[in-house]
Amino acid sequence: MSEAVDVQPESGAPEVPRRPAKPRRADARRNYEQIVAAAEAEIARSGARASLEEIARRAGVGSATLHRHFPTRWALFDAVFHDRVEVLCRRADELAGSQEPAQALAEWLKAVAVYGATSRGLASALLVNLSGVATPAGSNCDVMLGDAAERLLQRARAAGTVRPGVASCDLLILVNAVSLATETHPDAAGEAARLTDLALAGIHPAS
């Protein structure tokens, strides 16, 4: 019987662990990399409800080995999406150095929405972990994205281009909701970008 990824917390807010460090031994490192590659392929095929049993089978390892490397489902999601999230966070800094505050924030949020829509599983996973759970800074995708969003939002707030009461977690929940709504659309990237533009019109101060 396959075990499906359930990204909903069982009771209350989920406890989010640190991203597992890559193992040093050659065989353990090979297993780690095979599991991550298999998980990426299975999530792309089946979305957020990808089977852990199928991931282990594709990786050529047993379930015990998978859970030894990734004790929780979110830890596995985190490893799959971590490198691309790092790229998104670097993009936030690039935009902050080259664009006006409001434009930088909007362009970055649009990039997050498009990636979420075209990377099945990311939006579902992040929506669970954007609930204010205390996690070590920089250790998980949701924390990294939250930090990047906050930096851009502070610039926009200082420039007076964001209405009072808007929080970085609000914006990330908004764009992830767009991602969830568009990930099965024939043009997921285009539709995510369009809806993000539409949604962000509401964060500006009233004229």
Tab-separated table of C-alpha atoms in Angstrom:
chain	number	residue	atom	x	y	z
A	1	MET	CA	0.000	0.000	0.000
A	2	SER	CA	1.494	3.319	-1.064
A	3	GLU	CA	2.071	6.076	1.453
A	4	ALA	CA	0.928	9.407	0.047
A	5	VAL	CA	2.425	12.715	1.040
A	6	ASP	CA	-0.038	14.500	3.272
A	7	VAL	CA	1.031	18.092	3.632
A	8	GLN	CA	-1.661	18.942	6.170
A	9	PRO	CA	-0.523	19.066	9.826
A	10	GLU	CA	-1.970	16.288	11.988
A	11	SER	CA	-2.719	18.536	14.942
A	12	GLY	CA	-1.933	22.204	15.259
A	13	ALA	CA	1.109	23.726	13.583
A	14	PRO	CA	3.700	21.281	12.207
A	15	GLU	CA	7.141	21.078	13.707
A	16	VAL	CA	9.602	21.960	10.943
A	17	PRO	CA	13.078	20.439	11.284
A	18	ARG	CA	16.329	21.736	9.899
A	19	ARG	CA	17.121	20.744	6.345
A	20	PRO	CA	19.131	17.494	6.593
A	21	ALA	CA	22.844	17.952	5.977
A	22	LYS	CA	24.185	16.035	3.011
A	23	PRO	CA	25.861	12.852	4.300
A	24	ARG	CA	29.636	12.522	4.001
A	25	ARG	CA	30.069	8.807	3.286
A	26	ALA	CA	30.056	8.028	-0.438
A	27	ASP	CA	27.281	5.422	-0.247
A	28	ALA	CA	25.119	7.549	2.052
A	29	ARG	CA	25.663	10.600	-0.152
A	30	ARG	CA	24.707	8.572	-3.225
A	31	ASN	CA	21.501	7.387	-1.522
A	32	TYR	CA	20.677	10.948	-0.491
A	33	GLU	CA	21.121	12.277	-4.020
A	34	GLN	CA	19.145	9.398	-5.552
A	35	ILE	CA	16.260	9.990	-3.129
A	36	VAL	CA	16.160	13.716	-3.902
A	37	ALA	CA	16.253	13.060	-7.665
A	38	ALA	CA	13.503	10.436	-7.377
A	39	ALA	CA	11.393	12.743	-5.216
A	40	GLU	CA	11.752	15.581	-7.716
A	41	ALA	CA	10.578	13.307	-10.542
A	42	GLU	CA	7.681	11.846	-8.557
A	43	ILE	CA	6.494	15.245	-7.319
A	44	ALA	CA	6.596	16.533	-10.900
A	45	ARG	CA	4.465	13.548	-11.925
A	46	SER	CA	2.048	13.272	-9.000
A	47	GLY	CA	2.198	16.614	-7.224
A	48	ALA	CA	1.990	17.114	-3.476
A	49	ARG	CA	0.483	13.668	-2.881
A	50	ALA	CA	3.514	11.838	-4.247
A	51	SER	CA	4.006	8.408	-2.687
A	52	LEU	CA	6.988	8.049	-0.366
A	53	GLU	CA	6.997	4.330	-1.124
A	54	GLU	CA	7.243	5.065	-4.863
A	55	ILE	CA	10.013	7.596	-4.251
A	56	ALA	CA	12.009	5.002	-2.324
A	57	ARG	CA	11.421	2.447	-5.083
A	58	ARG	CA	12.543	4.875	-7.798
A	59	ALA	CA	15.644	5.717	-5.762
A	60	GLY	CA	16.498	2.034	-5.303
A	61	VAL	CA	16.466	2.241	-1.500
A	62	GLY	CA	14.252	0.918	1.279
A	63	SER	CA	11.739	2.999	3.196
A	64	ALA	CA	13.969	2.900	6.266
A	65	THR	CA	16.831	4.476	4.307
A	66	LEU	CA	14.549	7.209	2.993
A	67	HIS	CA	13.309	8.035	6.494
A	68	ARG	CA	16.838	7.955	7.900
A	69	HIS	CA	17.816	10.744	5.510
A	70	PHE	CA	14.461	12.556	5.658
A	71	PRO	CA	12.631	11.954	8.945
A	72	THR	CA	9.644	14.072	7.895
A	73	ARG	CA	7.842	14.660	4.625
A	74	TRP	CA	8.593	18.375	4.730
A	75	ALA	CA	12.315	17.629	5.110
A	76	LEU	CA	12.156	15.814	1.770
A	77	PHE	CA	10.204	18.648	0.106
A	78	ASP	CA	12.725	21.092	1.520
A	79	ALA	CA	15.648	19.223	-0.027
A	80	VAL	CA	13.913	18.964	-3.409
A	81	PHE	CA	13.113	22.675	-3.632
A	82	HIS	CA	15.971	24.189	-1.627
A	83	ASP	CA	18.403	25.058	-4.434
A	84	ARG	CA	15.758	26.767	-6.561
A	85	VAL	CA	14.475	28.686	-3.553
A	86	GLU	CA	18.031	29.912	-2.986
A	87	VAL	CA	18.009	31.217	-6.570
A	88	LEU	CA	14.692	33.001	-5.917
A	89	CYS	CA	16.144	34.622	-2.807
A	90	ARG	CA	19.209	35.823	-4.689
A	91	ARG	CA	16.833	37.223	-7.312
A	92	ALA	CA	15.168	39.283	-4.567
A	93	ASP	CA	18.489	40.922	-3.763
A	94	GLU	CA	19.196	41.565	-7.457
A	95	LEU	CA	15.814	43.240	-7.909
A	96	ALA	CA	16.326	45.327	-4.766
A	97	GLY	CA	19.519	46.687	-6.294
A	98	SER	CA	18.105	47.438	-9.725
A	99	GLN	CA	14.388	48.266	-9.439
A	100	GLU	CA	12.173	50.747	-7.642
A	101	PRO	CA	10.849	49.233	-4.355
A	102	ALA	CA	7.284	48.593	-5.532
A	103	GLN	CA	8.404	47.107	-8.845
A	104	ALA	CA	11.059	44.938	-7.186
A	105	LEU	CA	8.507	43.493	-4.750
A	106	ALA	CA	5.932	42.844	-7.477
A	107	GLU	CA	8.412	41.229	-9.869
A	108	TRP	CA	9.780	38.955	-7.173
A	109	LEU	CA	6.379	37.853	-5.941
A	110	LYS	CA	5.430	37.099	-9.528
A	111	ALA	CA	8.583	34.944	-9.875
A	112	VAL	CA	7.635	33.025	-6.718
A	113	ALA	CA	4.085	32.481	-7.996
A	114	VAL	CA	5.308	31.252	-11.389
A	115	TYR	CA	7.800	28.849	-9.820
A	116	GLY	CA	5.162	27.536	-7.441
A	117	ALA	CA	2.728	26.988	-10.307
A	118	THR	CA	5.278	25.128	-12.417
A	119	SER	CA	6.827	23.074	-9.572
A	120	ARG	CA	4.025	20.855	-8.342
A	121	GLY	CA	4.101	20.395	-4.590
A	122	LEU	CA	5.941	23.582	-3.626
A	123	ALA	CA	2.849	25.705	-3.039
A	124	SER	CA	1.087	23.025	-0.994
A	125	ALA	CA	4.154	22.481	1.149
A	126	LEU	CA	4.796	26.146	1.787
A	127	LEU	CA	1.188	26.898	2.687
A	128	VAL	CA	1.555	24.502	5.633
A	129	ASN	CA	4.792	26.108	6.793
A	130	LEU	CA	3.778	29.770	6.522
A	131	SER	CA	1.843	29.526	9.779
A	132	GLY	CA	4.330	31.286	12.040
A	133	VAL	CA	6.212	28.182	13.168
A	134	ALA	CA	9.543	29.104	14.734
A	135	THR	CA	12.351	27.652	12.623
A	136	PRO	CA	16.122	28.246	12.522
A	137	ALA	CA	16.849	31.233	10.279
A	138	GLY	CA	17.816	30.189	6.764
A	139	SER	CA	17.306	26.477	7.416
A	140	ASN	CA	14.127	25.920	5.420
A	141	CYS	CA	12.558	27.120	2.202
A	142	ASP	CA	9.707	28.940	3.928
A	143	VAL	CA	12.095	30.844	6.206
A	144	MET	CA	14.363	31.781	3.301
A	145	LEU	CA	11.431	33.048	1.246
A	146	GLY	CA	9.996	34.882	4.247
A	147	ASP	CA	13.278	36.694	4.841
A	148	ALA	CA	13.558	37.697	1.174
A	149	ALA	CA	9.950	38.900	1.086
A	150	GLU	CA	10.450	40.926	4.259
A	151	ARG	CA	13.522	42.696	2.868
A	152	LEU	CA	11.646	43.760	-0.260
A	153	LEU	CA	8.527	44.695	1.688
A	154	GLN	CA	10.491	46.935	4.071
A	155	ARG	CA	11.898	48.870	1.103
A	156	ALA	CA	8.428	49.270	-0.402
A	157	ARG	CA	6.972	50.279	2.958
A	158	ALA	CA	9.686	52.901	3.469
A	159	ALA	CA	8.906	54.307	0.008
A	160	GLY	CA	5.199	54.532	0.869
A	161	THR	CA	4.189	52.170	-1.942
A	162	VAL	CA	2.481	49.513	0.199
A	163	ARG	CA	-0.713	50.031	2.138
A	164	PRO	CA	-0.532	49.762	5.971
A	165	GLY	CA	-1.097	46.345	7.494
A	166	VAL	CA	0.448	44.300	4.671
A	167	ALA	CA	2.807	41.630	6.035
A	168	SER	CA	5.349	39.506	4.177
A	169	CYS	CA	3.571	36.296	5.185
A	170	ASP	CA	0.341	37.710	3.699
A	171	LEU	CA	2.061	38.217	0.368
A	172	LEU	CA	3.600	34.743	0.314
A	173	ILE	CA	0.290	33.104	1.191
A	174	LEU	CA	-1.326	35.145	-1.576
A	175	VAL	CA	1.148	34.112	-4.280
A	176	ASN	CA	1.137	30.499	-3.147
A	177	ALA	CA	-2.644	30.489	-3.395
A	178	VAL	CA	-2.224	31.725	-6.968
A	179	SER	CA	0.259	28.899	-7.573
A	180	LEU	CA	-2.175	26.311	-6.242
A	181	ALA	CA	-4.970	27.691	-8.398
A	182	THR	CA	-2.913	27.641	-11.589
A	183	GLU	CA	-0.587	24.628	-11.362
A	184	THR	CA	-2.894	22.500	-13.554
A	185	HIS	CA	-3.598	25.291	-16.072
A	186	PRO	CA	-2.314	24.633	-19.643
A	187	ASP	CA	-0.254	27.833	-19.341
A	188	ALA	CA	0.536	27.685	-15.634
A	189	ALA	CA	3.335	30.261	-15.755
A	190	GLY	CA	1.367	32.804	-17.760
A	191	GLU	CA	-1.795	32.417	-15.714
A	192	ALA	CA	0.138	32.662	-12.425
A	193	ALA	CA	1.816	35.868	-13.597
A	194	ARG	CA	-1.512	37.356	-14.740
A	195	LEU	CA	-3.335	36.581	-11.492
A	196	THR	CA	-0.432	37.814	-9.383
A	197	ASP	CA	-0.502	41.155	-11.204
A	198	LEU	CA	-4.236	41.334	-10.578
A	199	ALA	CA	-3.945	40.433	-6.884
A	200	LEU	CA	-1.066	42.820	-6.189
A	201	ALA	CA	-3.085	45.784	-7.419
A	202	GLY	CA	-4.831	45.606	-4.062
A	203	ILE	CA	-1.728	46.096	-1.878
A	204	HIS	CA	-1.047	49.671	-2.990
A	205	PRO	CA	-2.270	52.618	-0.934
A	206	ALA	CA	-5.718	53.932	-1.775
A	207	SER	CA	-5.504	56.992	-4.028
